[in-house]
Amino acid sequence: MAEASAVVLPPPPDIVRCASVELVVTDLAAARRFWVDVLGLVVTSESDDVIHLRTFEEFIHHNLVLREGPVAAAAAISYRVREPADLDRAEAFFAALGCRVERRPDGFAEGFGDTVRVEDPLGFPLELFHDAEHVERLAWAYDRQGTAPLVRLDHVNQVVPHVPSGRTYLEALGFRVTEDIQDADGVTYAAWLRRKPTVHDVALTGGDGPRLHHVAFATRESHHVTALCDRLGALRRSDCIERGPGRHGVSNAFYLYLRDPDGHRVEIYTQDYWTGDPDNPVVTWDVHDNQRRDWWGNPVVPSWYTEASPVLDLSGSVRPLVTRHEAGEMDVTIGADGFSYTRPPGGSGDVDGAEGFKLGTQL
Ligand SMILES: O=C1C=CC(S(=O)(=O)O)=CC1(O)O
Ligand SMILES: [Fe+2]
C-alpha cells in the first residue's frame, strides 16, 4: 500500500460527515438493552441478527448498526459524501493508494444505496456512501426523548501506531487538524481532524492499531450527561461508566465514556466549538499538561489508554495489530496523569509559580 505523501493522488471524495458505525456484538439482545433501553437510540429496523439505530436529529436510515457475530469488533466506519460522483472519486483515490476496494450499488447495509468499502491505509474498514433512505427526523419528539437524548453521531476515535502518518493520509482525504497533543521532542500522541465544522469527525490516538477507540454521540447539554450518570446509578449499571463525567481540555466538550456489554466504548459528548473558518487556529497541547484530557485535572483511567475494539477487514477477519514504537501517553505522564503539571513550568501560574501537581494518591 502506498504512502499518501508518496504518490500523486486523484482528487479525493468530498466527505460531508462521519455518519455511521457498524459494530459486531456477541449477544444482540444484551447489546439492544444497552444501546436502546439504557442509551435511548431509536430503532429504525431490526431482525434476528441485526439492528439499525439512529439518533433523534438524524434523517437518514441509521447511525449505528449492531450485527450479531462471534467476535466483538468494528466492521465499518461510514462517511456520507456530498454527491454520487464522489463514490467514483473514492474508488479512484483509494485504488491509487493500493487499498482493497469493494463497491456495491445496492449498499452493504440496509437503508444505504451505492456504497464503496475500503481497507484504508490505516487498516480501518472505511465506508463511503451518498444515497440513503430518509426516515422520520425525531428532533421535535420530546415526548420520546429520555434522560439524555442522543441527537447525532459526532465522531469516531481510532487507535493507530503512528499519528503523523495517519494525519498525512487524512489530510490528503480532505480532513483538517483542529487540535493535537505533542511533547517537547515533537512526538505526536493524538490528533483531532474534521470535515464538519466542529472539532472532529475522527480522532487518532497513538497506540497499537488499527482499533476503534470509541464512537461518540452528541447530546444537547452537559446536564443531560450528568442525568445519564444518575440514571445509570438508579439502574445499578454504574459499572458501565469507564471515565467521566468531566470537561475535556481538548475540544472543550463535556464528556462521559461508557462500555457496552462487549466492551465497545461509546462517548456521550456535548458543547465543543465551531471550527469552520478557513483560518481556524490549531490548538496544540503539551502531553504533560494535566488539563489536556480533563480540564479539571482528573486522571485518565488506564483502560481508556489501553483498551479498544478490534476492526475487521473486508473479508470479515480481525485485523492484526501493528505495534506503536513511539512513547505511549500513559507512560510519559507517569501512570494515569497523576504527575503532570497544572501550571506550565515557568509559566504564568498564579500560585507562587509552582508547576502544580495533583495532591493525594492518584491513579
Ligand atoms: O472526543 C474527544 C475529545 C477530547 C478528548 S481528550 O481526552 O480531552 O483528549 C478525547 C476525545 O477524543 O474522546
Ligand atoms: Fe471522543
Tab-separated table of C-alpha atoms and ligand atoms in Angstrom:
chain	number	residue	atom	x	y	z
A	1	MET	CA	0.000	0.000	0.000
A	2	ALA	CA	1.369	3.424	-0.960
A	3	GLU	CA	2.052	6.265	1.484
A	4	ALA	CA	-0.355	9.149	0.899
A	5	SER	CA	2.599	11.510	0.720
A	6	ALA	CA	4.483	9.334	-1.799
A	7	VAL	CA	2.013	9.213	-4.683
A	8	VAL	CA	0.226	11.760	-6.861
A	9	LEU	CA	-3.363	11.168	-5.871
A	10	PRO	CA	-6.540	11.889	-7.858
A	11	PRO	CA	-8.954	14.305	-6.212
A	12	PRO	CA	-10.442	12.876	-3.003
A	13	PRO	CA	-14.191	12.332	-2.498
A	14	ASP	CA	-15.961	15.259	-0.817
A	15	ILE	CA	-16.763	13.836	2.599
A	16	VAL	CA	-19.587	15.625	4.441
A	17	ARG	CA	-19.520	13.911	7.836
A	18	CYS	CA	-18.967	10.752	9.795
A	19	ALA	CA	-22.434	9.180	9.670
A	20	SER	CA	-22.482	5.618	10.996
A	21	VAL	CA	-20.560	2.792	12.619
A	22	GLU	CA	-21.200	-0.945	12.295
A	23	LEU	CA	-20.322	-2.929	15.432
A	24	VAL	CA	-20.299	-6.703	15.728
A	25	VAL	CA	-21.743	-7.751	19.095
A	26	THR	CA	-21.720	-11.265	20.559
A	27	ASP	CA	-25.167	-11.014	22.210
A	28	LEU	CA	-27.601	-8.845	20.226
A	29	ALA	CA	-30.255	-8.886	22.952
A	30	ALA	CA	-27.796	-7.677	25.590
A	31	ALA	CA	-26.486	-5.019	23.208
A	32	ARG	CA	-30.059	-3.888	22.471
A	33	ARG	CA	-30.722	-3.475	26.201
A	34	PHE	CA	-27.676	-1.183	26.450
A	35	TRP	CA	-27.947	0.888	23.249
A	36	VAL	CA	-31.758	1.139	23.139
A	37	ASP	CA	-33.166	0.597	26.641
A	38	VAL	CA	-30.386	2.434	28.527
A	39	LEU	CA	-28.999	4.946	25.997
A	40	GLY	CA	-32.273	5.514	24.113
A	41	LEU	CA	-31.135	5.222	20.493
A	42	VAL	CA	-34.060	4.924	18.084
A	43	VAL	CA	-34.651	1.578	16.297
A	44	THR	CA	-35.074	2.171	12.564
A	45	SER	CA	-35.275	-1.557	11.786
A	46	GLU	CA	-34.387	-4.856	13.414
A	47	SER	CA	-34.230	-8.570	12.637
A	48	ASP	CA	-32.885	-11.645	14.426
A	49	ASP	CA	-29.260	-10.781	13.754
A	50	VAL	CA	-29.026	-7.054	13.031
A	51	ILE	CA	-30.460	-3.795	14.399
A	52	HIS	CA	-30.246	-0.403	12.631
A	53	LEU	CA	-30.332	2.523	15.075
A	54	ARG	CA	-30.344	6.289	14.731
A	55	THR	CA	-30.179	9.451	16.801
A	56	PHE	CA	-33.007	11.929	17.285
A	57	GLU	CA	-31.865	14.617	14.820
A	58	GLU	CA	-30.960	12.062	12.140
A	59	PHE	CA	-32.987	11.789	8.933
A	60	ILE	CA	-31.017	9.091	7.115
A	61	HIS	CA	-31.672	5.422	7.880
A	62	HIS	CA	-29.098	4.814	10.613
A	63	ASN	CA	-26.098	5.963	12.611
A	64	LEU	CA	-25.298	2.627	14.221
A	65	VAL	CA	-25.563	-0.973	13.055
A	66	LEU	CA	-25.395	-3.741	15.675
A	67	ARG	CA	-24.759	-7.072	13.966
A	68	GLU	CA	-24.551	-10.320	15.959
A	69	GLY	CA	-21.355	-12.278	15.385
A	70	PRO	CA	-18.712	-14.448	17.057
A	71	VAL	CA	-16.133	-11.710	17.784
A	72	ALA	CA	-16.868	-8.205	19.050
A	73	ALA	CA	-15.277	-5.841	16.514
A	74	ALA	CA	-15.874	-2.785	14.349
A	75	ALA	CA	-16.996	-3.809	10.857
A	76	ALA	CA	-17.433	-0.389	9.180
A	77	ILE	CA	-16.881	3.312	9.807
A	78	SER	CA	-19.169	5.169	7.416
A	79	TYR	CA	-18.880	8.662	5.985
A	80	ARG	CA	-21.517	10.386	3.884
A	81	VAL	CA	-20.168	12.017	0.701
A	82	ARG	CA	-21.661	15.070	-0.962
A	83	GLU	CA	-22.797	13.552	-4.288
A	84	PRO	CA	-22.982	10.168	-6.052
A	85	ALA	CA	-19.971	11.070	-8.230
A	86	ASP	CA	-17.880	11.137	-5.047
A	87	LEU	CA	-18.114	7.356	-4.983
A	88	ASP	CA	-16.268	7.206	-8.321
A	89	ARG	CA	-13.694	9.594	-6.863
A	90	ALA	CA	-13.420	7.363	-3.772
A	91	GLU	CA	-12.763	4.268	-5.900
A	92	ALA	CA	-10.007	6.063	-7.836
A	93	PHE	CA	-8.473	7.714	-4.738
A	94	PHE	CA	-8.131	4.532	-2.713
A	95	ALA	CA	-7.085	2.445	-5.730
A	96	ALA	CA	-4.237	4.924	-6.267
A	97	LEU	CA	-3.208	4.226	-2.652
A	98	GLY	CA	-3.194	0.498	-3.367
A	99	CYS	CA	-6.078	-0.179	-0.977
A	100	ARG	CA	-8.519	-3.069	-1.270
A	101	VAL	CA	-11.745	-1.510	-2.575
A	102	GLU	CA	-15.227	-3.037	-2.970
A	103	ARG	CA	-18.344	-1.333	-4.318
A	104	ARG	CA	-21.954	-2.438	-4.032
A	105	PRO	CA	-24.538	-0.449	-5.997
A	106	ASP	CA	-27.202	-1.700	-3.567
A	107	GLY	CA	-25.106	-0.977	-0.498
A	108	PHE	CA	-23.584	-3.130	2.219
A	109	ALA	CA	-26.222	-2.123	4.792
A	110	GLU	CA	-29.993	-1.740	4.693
A	111	GLY	CA	-31.071	1.843	4.047
A	112	PHE	CA	-27.885	2.947	2.292
A	113	GLY	CA	-27.502	2.909	-1.512
A	114	ASP	CA	-24.440	2.675	-3.720
A	115	THR	CA	-21.507	2.237	-1.324
A	116	VAL	CA	-17.725	1.905	-1.503
A	117	ARG	CA	-15.980	-0.037	1.229
A	118	VAL	CA	-12.195	0.228	1.641
A	119	GLU	CA	-9.441	-1.251	3.774
A	120	ASP	CA	-7.923	2.202	4.246
A	121	PRO	CA	-4.175	2.954	4.673
A	122	LEU	CA	-4.572	2.852	8.477
A	123	GLY	CA	-6.200	-0.598	8.301
A	124	PHE	CA	-9.741	0.557	9.040
A	125	PRO	CA	-12.903	-0.643	7.232
A	126	LEU	CA	-13.977	2.684	5.726
A	127	GLU	CA	-17.387	3.013	4.101
A	128	LEU	CA	-18.424	5.884	1.802
A	129	PHE	CA	-21.999	6.390	0.644
A	130	HIS	CA	-24.338	9.110	-0.592
A	131	ASP	CA	-27.808	7.712	-1.298
A	132	ALA	CA	-29.681	6.857	1.881
A	133	GLU	CA	-33.297	6.191	2.736
A	134	HIS	CA	-34.859	9.138	4.565
A	135	VAL	CA	-36.703	8.329	7.788
A	136	GLU	CA	-38.642	10.407	10.316
A	137	ARG	CA	-36.469	13.067	11.977
A	138	LEU	CA	-37.395	12.989	15.665
A	139	ALA	CA	-35.669	16.225	16.729
A	140	TRP	CA	-39.026	17.596	17.993
A	141	ALA	CA	-40.243	14.328	19.502
A	142	TYR	CA	-39.563	15.482	23.059
A	143	ASP	CA	-42.154	13.003	24.260
A	144	ARG	CA	-39.859	10.172	23.110
A	145	GLN	CA	-36.553	11.635	24.214
A	146	GLY	CA	-35.380	10.264	27.547
A	147	THR	CA	-32.794	11.282	30.110
A	148	ALA	CA	-30.007	12.175	27.704
A	149	PRO	CA	-31.293	12.369	24.128
A	150	LEU	CA	-28.552	11.309	21.715
A	151	VAL	CA	-29.149	13.765	18.895
A	152	ARG	CA	-26.431	12.934	16.350
A	153	LEU	CA	-23.314	10.864	15.756
A	154	ASP	CA	-20.433	13.258	16.394
A	155	HIS	CA	-17.187	11.374	15.753
A	156	VAL	CA	-15.080	8.253	15.942
A	157	ASN	CA	-11.724	7.833	17.662
A	158	GLN	CA	-9.220	5.412	16.088
A	159	VAL	CA	-6.112	3.896	17.680
A	160	VAL	CA	-3.151	3.995	15.277
A	161	PRO	CA	0.555	3.226	15.821
A	162	HIS	CA	1.855	6.429	14.217
A	163	VAL	CA	-0.342	9.537	14.432
A	164	PRO	CA	1.598	11.789	11.987
A	165	SER	CA	1.264	9.364	9.054
A	166	GLY	CA	-2.416	8.958	9.876
A	167	ARG	CA	-2.713	12.742	9.812
A	168	THR	CA	-0.986	12.911	6.402
A	169	TYR	CA	-3.385	10.358	4.900
A	170	LEU	CA	-6.486	12.044	6.338
A	171	GLU	CA	-5.300	15.486	5.183
A	172	ALA	CA	-4.928	14.032	1.671
A	173	LEU	CA	-8.543	12.842	2.065
A	174	GLY	CA	-9.587	16.446	2.834
A	175	PHE	CA	-9.613	16.453	6.640
A	176	ARG	CA	-8.093	19.326	8.622
A	177	VAL	CA	-6.439	19.113	12.056
A	178	THR	CA	-8.068	21.182	14.815
A	179	GLU	CA	-6.160	20.025	17.913
A	180	ASP	CA	-3.281	17.709	18.809
A	181	ILE	CA	-1.136	16.559	21.751
A	182	GLN	CA	2.649	16.669	21.395
A	183	ASP	CA	5.760	16.650	23.567
A	184	ALA	CA	8.870	18.810	23.507
A	185	ASP	CA	10.608	16.244	21.266
A	186	GLY	CA	7.872	16.548	18.617
A	187	VAL	CA	6.238	13.176	19.323
A	188	THR	CA	2.517	13.397	18.499
A	189	TYR	CA	0.339	11.398	20.875
A	190	ALA	CA	-3.083	12.232	19.416
A	191	ALA	CA	-4.764	14.416	16.817
A	192	TRP	CA	-8.287	15.553	16.027
A	193	LEU	CA	-9.404	16.067	12.425
A	194	ARG	CA	-12.602	17.362	10.901
A	195	ARG	CA	-14.766	17.554	7.819
A	196	LYS	CA	-17.848	19.054	9.511
A	197	PRO	CA	-17.225	22.471	11.229
A	198	THR	CA	-16.759	21.118	14.764
A	199	VAL	CA	-13.625	19.797	16.496
A	200	HIS	CA	-13.585	16.448	14.755
A	201	ASP	CA	-15.173	13.664	12.782
A	202	VAL	CA	-12.201	11.455	13.574
A	203	ALA	CA	-9.527	11.446	16.258
A	204	LEU	CA	-6.291	9.485	16.103
A	205	THR	CA	-4.992	8.116	19.404
A	206	GLY	CA	-1.464	6.700	19.429
A	207	GLY	CA	-1.314	3.003	20.294
A	208	ASP	CA	-1.245	-0.492	18.824
A	209	GLY	CA	-3.714	-0.452	15.954
A	210	PRO	CA	-5.864	-0.468	13.933
A	211	ARG	CA	-8.501	-0.456	16.671
A	212	LEU	CA	-11.690	1.544	17.177
A	213	HIS	CA	-11.289	3.503	20.429
A	214	HIS	CA	-14.850	4.829	20.522
A	215	VAL	CA	-17.820	6.162	18.701
A	216	ALA	CA	-19.258	9.411	20.118
A	217	PHE	CA	-22.864	10.548	20.129
A	218	ALA	CA	-23.775	14.129	20.961
A	219	THR	CA	-26.402	15.090	23.476
A	220	ARG	CA	-27.687	18.630	23.884
A	221	GLU	CA	-26.447	19.847	27.250
A	222	SER	CA	-23.991	18.891	29.995
A	223	HIS	CA	-26.890	18.359	32.401
A	224	HIS	CA	-28.084	15.565	30.110
A	225	VAL	CA	-24.733	13.834	30.644
A	226	THR	CA	-24.936	14.037	34.431
A	227	ALA	CA	-28.596	12.974	34.310
A	228	LEU	CA	-27.499	9.874	32.369
A	229	CYS	CA	-24.998	9.132	35.153
A	230	ASP	CA	-27.833	9.422	37.703
A	231	ARG	CA	-29.942	7.048	35.538
A	232	LEU	CA	-27.110	4.538	35.315
A	233	GLY	CA	-26.808	4.661	39.110
A	234	ALA	CA	-30.538	4.085	39.513
A	235	LEU	CA	-30.372	1.153	37.109
A	236	ARG	CA	-27.405	-0.210	39.102
A	237	ARG	CA	-25.408	-0.069	35.851
A	238	SER	CA	-22.736	2.359	37.060
A	239	ASP	CA	-20.218	-0.362	36.243
A	240	CYS	CA	-20.531	0.610	32.564
A	241	ILE	CA	-19.074	4.058	33.346
A	242	GLU	CA	-15.392	3.972	32.438
A	243	ARG	CA	-14.333	7.652	32.521
A	244	GLY	CA	-16.019	10.894	33.473
A	245	PRO	CA	-18.277	12.756	33.574
A	246	GLY	CA	-15.986	15.679	33.021
A	247	ARG	CA	-14.914	18.591	30.859
A	248	HIS	CA	-12.292	17.880	28.206
A	249	GLY	CA	-9.347	20.180	27.673
A	250	VAL	CA	-9.052	19.118	24.037
A	251	SER	CA	-12.358	20.037	22.311
A	252	ASN	CA	-13.700	21.806	25.460
A	253	ALA	CA	-16.581	19.314	25.353
A	254	PHE	CA	-18.389	17.797	28.324
A	255	TYR	CA	-17.976	14.050	28.240
A	256	LEU	CA	-18.754	10.598	29.608
A	257	TYR	CA	-17.307	7.301	28.428
A	258	LEU	CA	-19.267	4.071	28.753
A	259	ARG	CA	-18.507	0.477	27.756
A	260	ASP	CA	-21.194	-1.688	26.197
A	261	PRO	CA	-21.629	-5.393	27.098
A	262	ASP	CA	-18.946	-6.361	24.568
A	263	GLY	CA	-16.563	-3.640	25.759
A	264	HIS	CA	-17.194	-1.336	22.794
A	265	ARG	CA	-16.577	2.210	24.073
A	266	VAL	CA	-19.104	4.989	23.494
A	267	GLU	CA	-18.639	8.644	24.385
A	268	ILE	CA	-21.555	10.890	25.269
A	269	TYR	CA	-20.344	14.317	24.171
A	270	THR	CA	-21.640	17.883	24.097
A	271	GLN	CA	-20.616	21.523	23.626
A	272	ASP	CA	-17.473	21.560	21.544
A	273	TYR	CA	-16.805	24.589	19.332
A	274	TRP	CA	-17.037	25.990	15.792
A	275	THR	CA	-14.038	25.289	13.514
A	276	GLY	CA	-15.489	26.224	10.107
A	277	ASP	CA	-13.397	29.332	9.330
A	278	PRO	CA	-10.550	28.737	6.832
A	279	ASP	CA	-8.013	30.161	9.297
A	280	ASN	CA	-9.227	28.160	12.285
A	281	PRO	CA	-6.139	28.010	14.565
A	282	VAL	CA	-4.847	24.564	15.536
A	283	VAL	CA	-4.645	24.038	19.313
A	284	THR	CA	-1.574	22.051	20.387
A	285	TRP	CA	-1.411	20.655	23.936
A	286	ASP	CA	1.711	19.592	25.856
A	287	VAL	CA	1.419	15.905	26.756
A	288	HIS	CA	2.443	16.854	30.330
A	289	ASP	CA	-0.368	19.378	30.687
A	290	ASN	CA	-2.615	17.590	33.167
A	291	GLN	CA	-5.629	19.569	31.955
A	292	ARG	CA	-5.359	18.460	28.309
A	293	ARG	CA	-7.671	15.454	28.572
A	294	ASP	CA	-9.676	16.601	31.569
A	295	TRP	CA	-9.894	20.360	32.146
A	296	TRP	CA	-10.400	19.801	35.860
A	297	GLY	CA	-7.226	17.703	36.077
A	298	ASN	CA	-8.946	14.403	36.853
A	299	PRO	CA	-6.794	11.426	35.836
A	300	VAL	CA	-7.443	9.250	32.782
A	301	VAL	CA	-8.100	5.673	33.874
A	302	PRO	CA	-5.515	3.278	32.368
A	303	SER	CA	-8.093	1.199	30.474
A	304	TRP	CA	-9.016	4.310	28.458
A	305	TYR	CA	-5.467	4.299	27.064
A	306	THR	CA	-5.032	0.534	26.694
A	307	GLU	CA	-8.368	-0.979	25.621
A	308	ALA	CA	-10.175	-0.636	22.267
A	309	SER	CA	-12.213	-2.690	19.799
A	310	PRO	CA	-10.531	-4.732	17.056
A	311	VAL	CA	-11.541	-3.980	13.478
A	312	LEU	CA	-12.481	-6.322	10.624
A	313	ASP	CA	-11.107	-6.417	7.095
A	314	LEU	CA	-13.443	-6.600	4.101
A	315	SER	CA	-13.468	-10.408	4.372
A	316	GLY	CA	-14.709	-10.173	7.967
A	317	SER	CA	-11.428	-11.234	9.590
A	318	VAL	CA	-9.954	-9.384	12.563
A	319	ARG	CA	-7.053	-7.134	11.500
A	320	PRO	CA	-3.766	-7.979	13.194
A	321	LEU	CA	-2.310	-5.123	15.247
A	322	VAL	CA	0.754	-3.060	14.375
A	323	THR	CA	2.779	-2.111	17.467
A	324	ARG	CA	3.326	1.563	18.315
A	325	HIS	CA	7.060	2.233	18.619
A	326	GLU	CA	6.931	5.832	19.898
A	327	ALA	CA	6.362	6.605	23.590
A	328	GLY	CA	2.907	5.911	24.978
A	329	GLU	CA	0.966	8.763	26.590
A	330	MET	CA	0.242	6.803	29.759
A	331	ASP	CA	3.971	6.061	30.132
A	332	VAL	CA	5.204	9.632	29.675
A	333	THR	CA	2.692	11.097	32.119
A	334	ILE	CA	3.699	8.514	34.735
A	335	GLY	CA	0.604	6.400	35.246
A	336	ALA	CA	-2.749	7.945	34.580
A	337	ASP	CA	-1.759	11.591	34.637
A	338	GLY	CA	-1.075	11.656	38.348
A	339	PHE	CA	2.164	13.578	37.927
A	340	SER	CA	1.678	16.006	35.077
A	341	TYR	CA	1.579	19.748	35.730
A	342	THR	CA	-1.447	22.003	36.002
A	343	ARG	CA	0.593	25.220	35.655
A	344	PRO	CA	3.201	25.230	32.850
A	345	PRO	CA	6.800	25.057	34.113
A	346	GLY	CA	7.989	28.656	34.451
A	347	GLY	CA	4.595	29.693	33.162
A	348	SER	CA	2.277	32.404	34.380
A	349	GLY	CA	0.724	30.242	37.075
A	350	ASP	CA	-0.988	32.395	39.688
A	351	VAL	CA	0.232	30.283	42.621
A	352	ASP	CA	3.847	31.116	43.541
A	353	GLY	CA	4.893	29.972	40.049
A	354	ALA	CA	4.795	26.353	41.166
A	355	GLU	CA	4.058	23.867	38.379
A	356	GLY	CA	1.195	22.416	40.367
A	357	PHE	CA	0.841	18.673	40.782
A	358	LYS	CA	-2.153	16.697	41.953
A	359	LEU	CA	-2.204	16.184	45.691
A	360	GLY	CA	-3.096	12.911	47.321
A	361	THR	CA	-2.734	9.398	45.990
A	362	GLN	CA	-3.525	9.358	42.288
A	363	LEU	CA	-4.300	6.521	39.925
B	1	LIG	O1	-13.652	13.425	21.583
B	1	LIG	C1	-12.666	13.657	22.304
B	1	LIG	C2	-12.285	14.941	22.705
B	1	LIG	C3	-11.262	15.150	23.633
B	1	LIG	C4	-10.603	14.048	24.197
B	1	LIG	S1	-9.410	14.321	25.417
B	1	LIG	O2	-9.485	13.185	26.344
B	1	LIG	O3	-9.745	15.597	26.056
B	1	LIG	O4	-8.126	14.406	24.745
B	1	LIG	C5	-10.880	12.766	23.822
B	1	LIG	C6	-11.806	12.504	22.681
B	1	LIG	O5	-11.049	12.192	21.548
B	1	LIG	O6	-12.686	11.423	23.003
B	2	FE	FE	-14.208	11.393	21.612
